[in-house]
Short mmCIF file of C-alpha atoms and ligand atoms in Angstrom, two decimals:
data_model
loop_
_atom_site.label_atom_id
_atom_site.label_comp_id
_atom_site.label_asym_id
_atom_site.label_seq_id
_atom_site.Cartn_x
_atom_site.Cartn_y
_atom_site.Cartn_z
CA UNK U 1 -75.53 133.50 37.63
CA UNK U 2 -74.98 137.10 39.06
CA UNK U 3 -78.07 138.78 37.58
CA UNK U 4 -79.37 139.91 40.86
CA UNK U 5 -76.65 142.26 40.71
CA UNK U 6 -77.39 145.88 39.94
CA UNK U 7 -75.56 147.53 37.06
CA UNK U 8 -72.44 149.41 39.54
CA UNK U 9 -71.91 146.05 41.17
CA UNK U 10 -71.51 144.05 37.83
CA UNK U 11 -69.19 146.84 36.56
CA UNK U 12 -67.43 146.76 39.82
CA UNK U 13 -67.17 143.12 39.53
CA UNK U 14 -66.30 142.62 35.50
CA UNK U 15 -62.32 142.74 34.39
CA UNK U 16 -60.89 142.94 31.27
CA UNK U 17 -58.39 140.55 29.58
CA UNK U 18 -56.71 141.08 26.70
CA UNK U 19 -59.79 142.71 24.73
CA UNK U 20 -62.46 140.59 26.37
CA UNK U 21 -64.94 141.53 29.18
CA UNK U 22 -64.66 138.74 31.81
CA UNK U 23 -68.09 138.61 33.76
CA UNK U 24 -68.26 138.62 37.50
CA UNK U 25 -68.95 134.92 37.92
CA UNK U 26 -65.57 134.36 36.79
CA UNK U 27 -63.50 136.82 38.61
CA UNK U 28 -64.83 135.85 41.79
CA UNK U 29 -63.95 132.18 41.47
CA UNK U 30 -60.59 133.17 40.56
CA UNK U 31 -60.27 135.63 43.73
CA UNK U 32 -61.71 133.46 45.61
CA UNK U 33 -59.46 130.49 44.99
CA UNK U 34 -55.88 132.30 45.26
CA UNK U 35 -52.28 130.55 44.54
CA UNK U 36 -51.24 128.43 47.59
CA UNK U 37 -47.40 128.10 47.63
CA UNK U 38 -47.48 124.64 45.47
CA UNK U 39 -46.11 124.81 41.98
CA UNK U 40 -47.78 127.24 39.62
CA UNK U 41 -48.40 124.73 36.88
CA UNK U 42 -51.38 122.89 38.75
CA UNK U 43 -52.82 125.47 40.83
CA UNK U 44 -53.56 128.92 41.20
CA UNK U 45 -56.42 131.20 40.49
CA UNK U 46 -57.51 129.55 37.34
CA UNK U 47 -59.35 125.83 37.27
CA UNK U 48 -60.06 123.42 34.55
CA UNK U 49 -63.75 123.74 34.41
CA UNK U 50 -65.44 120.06 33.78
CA UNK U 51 -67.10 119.99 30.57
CA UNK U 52 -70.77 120.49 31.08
CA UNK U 53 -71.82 117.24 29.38
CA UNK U 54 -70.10 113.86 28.78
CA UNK U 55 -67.16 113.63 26.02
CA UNK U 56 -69.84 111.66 23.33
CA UNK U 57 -72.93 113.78 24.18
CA UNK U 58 -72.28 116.04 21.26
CA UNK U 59 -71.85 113.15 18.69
CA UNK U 60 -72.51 112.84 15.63
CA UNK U 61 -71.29 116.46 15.76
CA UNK U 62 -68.55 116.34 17.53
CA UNK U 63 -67.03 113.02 18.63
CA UNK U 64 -65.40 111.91 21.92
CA UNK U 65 -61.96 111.59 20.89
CA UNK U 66 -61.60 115.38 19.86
CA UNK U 67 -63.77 116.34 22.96
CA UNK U 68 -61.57 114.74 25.27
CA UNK U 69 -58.22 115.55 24.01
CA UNK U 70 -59.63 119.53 23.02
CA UNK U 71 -60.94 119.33 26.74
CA UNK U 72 -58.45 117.73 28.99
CA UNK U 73 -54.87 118.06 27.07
CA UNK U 74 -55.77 121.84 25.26
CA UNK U 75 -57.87 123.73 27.49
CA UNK U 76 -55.75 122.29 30.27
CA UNK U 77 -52.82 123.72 29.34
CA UNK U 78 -53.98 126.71 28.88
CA UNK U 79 -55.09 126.76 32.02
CA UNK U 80 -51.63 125.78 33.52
CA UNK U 81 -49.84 128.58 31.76
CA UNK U 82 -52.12 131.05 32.89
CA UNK U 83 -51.23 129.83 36.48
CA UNK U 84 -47.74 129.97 35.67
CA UNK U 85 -47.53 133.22 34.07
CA UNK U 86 -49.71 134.59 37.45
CA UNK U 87 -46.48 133.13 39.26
CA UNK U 88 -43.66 134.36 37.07
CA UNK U 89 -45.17 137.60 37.32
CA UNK U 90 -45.47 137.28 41.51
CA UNK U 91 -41.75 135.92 40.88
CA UNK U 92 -40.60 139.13 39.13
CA UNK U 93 -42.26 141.44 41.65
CA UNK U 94 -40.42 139.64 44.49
CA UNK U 95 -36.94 139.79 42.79
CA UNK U 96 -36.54 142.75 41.07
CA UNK U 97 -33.90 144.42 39.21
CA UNK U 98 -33.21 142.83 35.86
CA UNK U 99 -36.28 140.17 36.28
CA UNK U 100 -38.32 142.82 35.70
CA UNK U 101 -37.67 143.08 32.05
CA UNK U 102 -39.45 139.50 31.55
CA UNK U 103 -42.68 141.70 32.22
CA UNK U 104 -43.34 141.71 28.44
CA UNK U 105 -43.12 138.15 27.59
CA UNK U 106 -44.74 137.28 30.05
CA UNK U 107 -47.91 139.65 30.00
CA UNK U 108 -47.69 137.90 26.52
CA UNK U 109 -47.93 134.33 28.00
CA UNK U 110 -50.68 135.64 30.51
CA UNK U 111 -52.74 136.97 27.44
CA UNK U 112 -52.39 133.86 25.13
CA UNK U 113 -53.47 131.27 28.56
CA UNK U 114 -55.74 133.48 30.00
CA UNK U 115 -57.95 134.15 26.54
CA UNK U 116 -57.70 130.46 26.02
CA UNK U 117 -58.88 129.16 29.16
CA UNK U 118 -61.88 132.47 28.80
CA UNK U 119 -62.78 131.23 25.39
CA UNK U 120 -62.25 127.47 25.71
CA UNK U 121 -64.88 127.86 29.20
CA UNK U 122 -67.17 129.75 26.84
CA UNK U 123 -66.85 127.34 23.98
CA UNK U 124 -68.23 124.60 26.12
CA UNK U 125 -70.81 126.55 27.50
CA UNK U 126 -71.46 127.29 23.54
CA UNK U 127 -72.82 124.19 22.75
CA UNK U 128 -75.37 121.52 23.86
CA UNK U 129 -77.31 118.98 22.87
CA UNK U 130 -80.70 119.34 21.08
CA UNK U 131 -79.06 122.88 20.19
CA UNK U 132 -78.87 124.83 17.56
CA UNK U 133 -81.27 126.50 14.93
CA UNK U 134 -82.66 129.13 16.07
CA UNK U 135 -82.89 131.29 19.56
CA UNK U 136 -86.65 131.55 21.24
CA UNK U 137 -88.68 134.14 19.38
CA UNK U 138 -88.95 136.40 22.35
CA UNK U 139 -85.69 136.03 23.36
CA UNK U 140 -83.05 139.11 23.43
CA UNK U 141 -80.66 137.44 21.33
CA UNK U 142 -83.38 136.19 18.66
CA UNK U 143 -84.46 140.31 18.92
CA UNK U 144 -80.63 141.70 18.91
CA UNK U 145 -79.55 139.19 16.05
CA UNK U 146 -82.12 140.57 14.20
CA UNK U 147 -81.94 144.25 14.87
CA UNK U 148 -77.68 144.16 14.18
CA UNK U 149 -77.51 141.49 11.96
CA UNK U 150 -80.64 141.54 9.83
CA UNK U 151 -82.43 137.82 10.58
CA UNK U 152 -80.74 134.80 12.08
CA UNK U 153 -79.81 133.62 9.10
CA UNK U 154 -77.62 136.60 8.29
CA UNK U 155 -75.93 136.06 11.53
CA UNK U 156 -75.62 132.17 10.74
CA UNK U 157 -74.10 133.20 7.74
CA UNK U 158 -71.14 136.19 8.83
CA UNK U 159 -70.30 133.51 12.22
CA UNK U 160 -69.18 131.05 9.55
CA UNK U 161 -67.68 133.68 7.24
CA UNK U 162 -66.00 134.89 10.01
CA UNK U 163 -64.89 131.21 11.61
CA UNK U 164 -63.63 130.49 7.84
CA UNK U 165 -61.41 133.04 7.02
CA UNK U 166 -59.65 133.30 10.51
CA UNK U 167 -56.15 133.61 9.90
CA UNK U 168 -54.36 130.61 11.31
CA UNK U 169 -55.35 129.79 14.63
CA UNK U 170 -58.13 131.55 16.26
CA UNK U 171 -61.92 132.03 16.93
CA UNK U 172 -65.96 133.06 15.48
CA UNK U 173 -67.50 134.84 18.32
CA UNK U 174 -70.54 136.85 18.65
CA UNK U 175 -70.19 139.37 21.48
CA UNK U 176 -72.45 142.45 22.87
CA UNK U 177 -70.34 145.98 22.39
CA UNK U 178 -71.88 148.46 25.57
CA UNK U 179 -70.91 151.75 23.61
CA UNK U 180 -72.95 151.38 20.86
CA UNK U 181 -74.86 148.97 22.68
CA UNK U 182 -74.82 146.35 19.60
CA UNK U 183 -74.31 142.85 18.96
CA UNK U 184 -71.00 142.21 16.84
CA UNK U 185 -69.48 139.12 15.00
CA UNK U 186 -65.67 139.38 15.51
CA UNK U 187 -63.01 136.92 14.86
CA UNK U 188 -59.91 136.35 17.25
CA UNK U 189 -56.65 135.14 16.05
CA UNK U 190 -54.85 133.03 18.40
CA UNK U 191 -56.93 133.03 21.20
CA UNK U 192 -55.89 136.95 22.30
CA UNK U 193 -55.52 139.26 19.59
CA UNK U 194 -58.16 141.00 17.62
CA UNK U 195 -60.33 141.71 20.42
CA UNK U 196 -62.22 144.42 21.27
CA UNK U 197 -62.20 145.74 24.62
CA UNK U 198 -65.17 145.85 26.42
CA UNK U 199 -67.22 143.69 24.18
CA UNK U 200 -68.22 140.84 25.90
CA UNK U 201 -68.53 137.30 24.27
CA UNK U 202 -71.82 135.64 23.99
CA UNK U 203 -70.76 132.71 22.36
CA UNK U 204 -67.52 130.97 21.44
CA UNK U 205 -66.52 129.15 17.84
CA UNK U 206 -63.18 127.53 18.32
CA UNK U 207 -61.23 126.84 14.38
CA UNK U 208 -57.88 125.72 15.71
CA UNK U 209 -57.20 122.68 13.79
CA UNK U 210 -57.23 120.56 17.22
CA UNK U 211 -60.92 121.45 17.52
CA UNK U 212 -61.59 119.64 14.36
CA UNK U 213 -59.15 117.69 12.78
CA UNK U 214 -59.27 114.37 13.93
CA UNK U 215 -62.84 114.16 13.21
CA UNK U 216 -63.49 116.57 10.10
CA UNK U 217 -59.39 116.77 8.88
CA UNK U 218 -59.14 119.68 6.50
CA UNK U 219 -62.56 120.78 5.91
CA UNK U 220 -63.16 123.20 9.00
CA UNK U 221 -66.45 124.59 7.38
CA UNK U 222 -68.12 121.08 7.87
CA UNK U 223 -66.92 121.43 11.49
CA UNK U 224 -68.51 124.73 11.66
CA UNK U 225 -71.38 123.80 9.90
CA UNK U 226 -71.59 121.03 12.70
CA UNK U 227 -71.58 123.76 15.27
CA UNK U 228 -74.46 125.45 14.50
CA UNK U 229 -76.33 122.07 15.06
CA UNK U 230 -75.38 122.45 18.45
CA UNK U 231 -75.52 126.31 19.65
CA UNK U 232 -76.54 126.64 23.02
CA UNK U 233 -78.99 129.68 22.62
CA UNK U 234 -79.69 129.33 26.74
CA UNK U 235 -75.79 130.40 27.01
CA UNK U 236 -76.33 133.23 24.55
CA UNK U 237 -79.14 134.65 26.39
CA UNK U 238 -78.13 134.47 29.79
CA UNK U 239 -75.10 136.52 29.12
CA UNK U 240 -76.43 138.54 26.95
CA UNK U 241 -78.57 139.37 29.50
CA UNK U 242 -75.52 140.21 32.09
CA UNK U 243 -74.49 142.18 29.04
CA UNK U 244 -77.58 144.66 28.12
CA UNK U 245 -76.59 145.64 32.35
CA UNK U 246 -73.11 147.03 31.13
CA UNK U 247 -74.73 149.74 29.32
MN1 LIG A 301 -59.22 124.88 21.34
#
């Protein structure tokens, strides 16, 4: 990734969406692949990333049926509204006078896509398979986890608490606060609100129903249960790594 960049360059280079640091990597692709003139809904600056493994690799933990529909109908369209929200806002520049009272709704719509397609990207990322248990002993996160959370376990436990009691829709994510320099398990409703600005997540637990309910129906703690079979700690590190740089 970018970690050859020093800490003013990575600042320079991070933005922040809706309460969630968006590393460098990310921003760049997005500059770097600007809205042509075609119709906002399948380009722009944001791109359905492939999933990193095949829809069945995650199986028994998550089957290919959910992966592909969570994948290429969900994250998708989050993806296309954050493209069209990009354009409606270009749109409202452009024209003006009472247009630009839409800014509100749809700053909303560019929140709600954008934080999906950031999440959903990170959610992938979040998983692998042969994951799970627990990080590396020297690693920073197995280090961090412990330091801010009090042993792994502890951490295992508060993600799930957190994943469970989400309100609605939303997310489990552990993310690195600069400030205080800590680790912190927050929860997002939606994809957007609850966030925390500058904290940036290290790893992604999505508990909308369409993440689980073909597969595990109603019982969303056997989903998350599943999850923690499958934790990418490699993710985890290297951004937690592109994190410690923030502060
Ligand atoms: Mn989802």
């Amino acid at each position: 990734m970018t970690s050859g960049l020093s800490r003013r360059e990575l600042l320079g280079s991070a933005a922040v969406v809706g309460g969630w640091v968006l590393l460098g990597e990310q921003v760049t692709q997005a500059q770097e692949t600007r809205p042509q003139t075609t119709p906002a809904a399948e380009s722009g600056p944001y791109q359905l990333p492939p999933l990193p493994y095949g829809y069945a690799d995650l199986e028994p933990f998550v089957n290919a049926q959910t992966m592909k529909l969570h994948h290429d109908i969900h994250h998708a369209g989050y993806v296309r509204g954050a493209n069209e929200a990009v354009a409606e806002l270009e749109a409202i520049r452009q024209q003006g006078g009472e247009q630009i009272k839409r800014v509100r709704a749809v700053t909303d719509k560019l929140a709600f896509n954008l934080c999906g397609h950031i999440l959903h990207d990170l959610f992938w990322k979040s998983m692998t398979r042969n994951g799970g248990g627990d990080p590396p002993a020297d690693s920073q996160a197995a280090r961090l986890i412990k330091r801010d959370f009090g042993s792994i376990e502890a951490f295992r436990a508060h993600l799930a608490a957190a994943a469970v009691q989400v309100h609605g829709s939303g997310w489990g994510i552990l993310a690195y606060e600069p400030l205080a320099r800590r680790l912190l398990v927050l929860q997002a409703e939606k994809h957007e609100n609850m966030g925390v600005w500058g904290a940036v997540p290290l790893l992604a637990l999505d508990v909308w129903e369409h993440a689980y309910y073909l597969q595990y129906q109603n019982k969303r703690s056997d989903f998350i249960k599943a999850f923690m079979e499958v934790i990418n700690w490699n993710t985890v590190e290297e951004r937690l790594e592109l994190a410690l740089k923030l502060a």
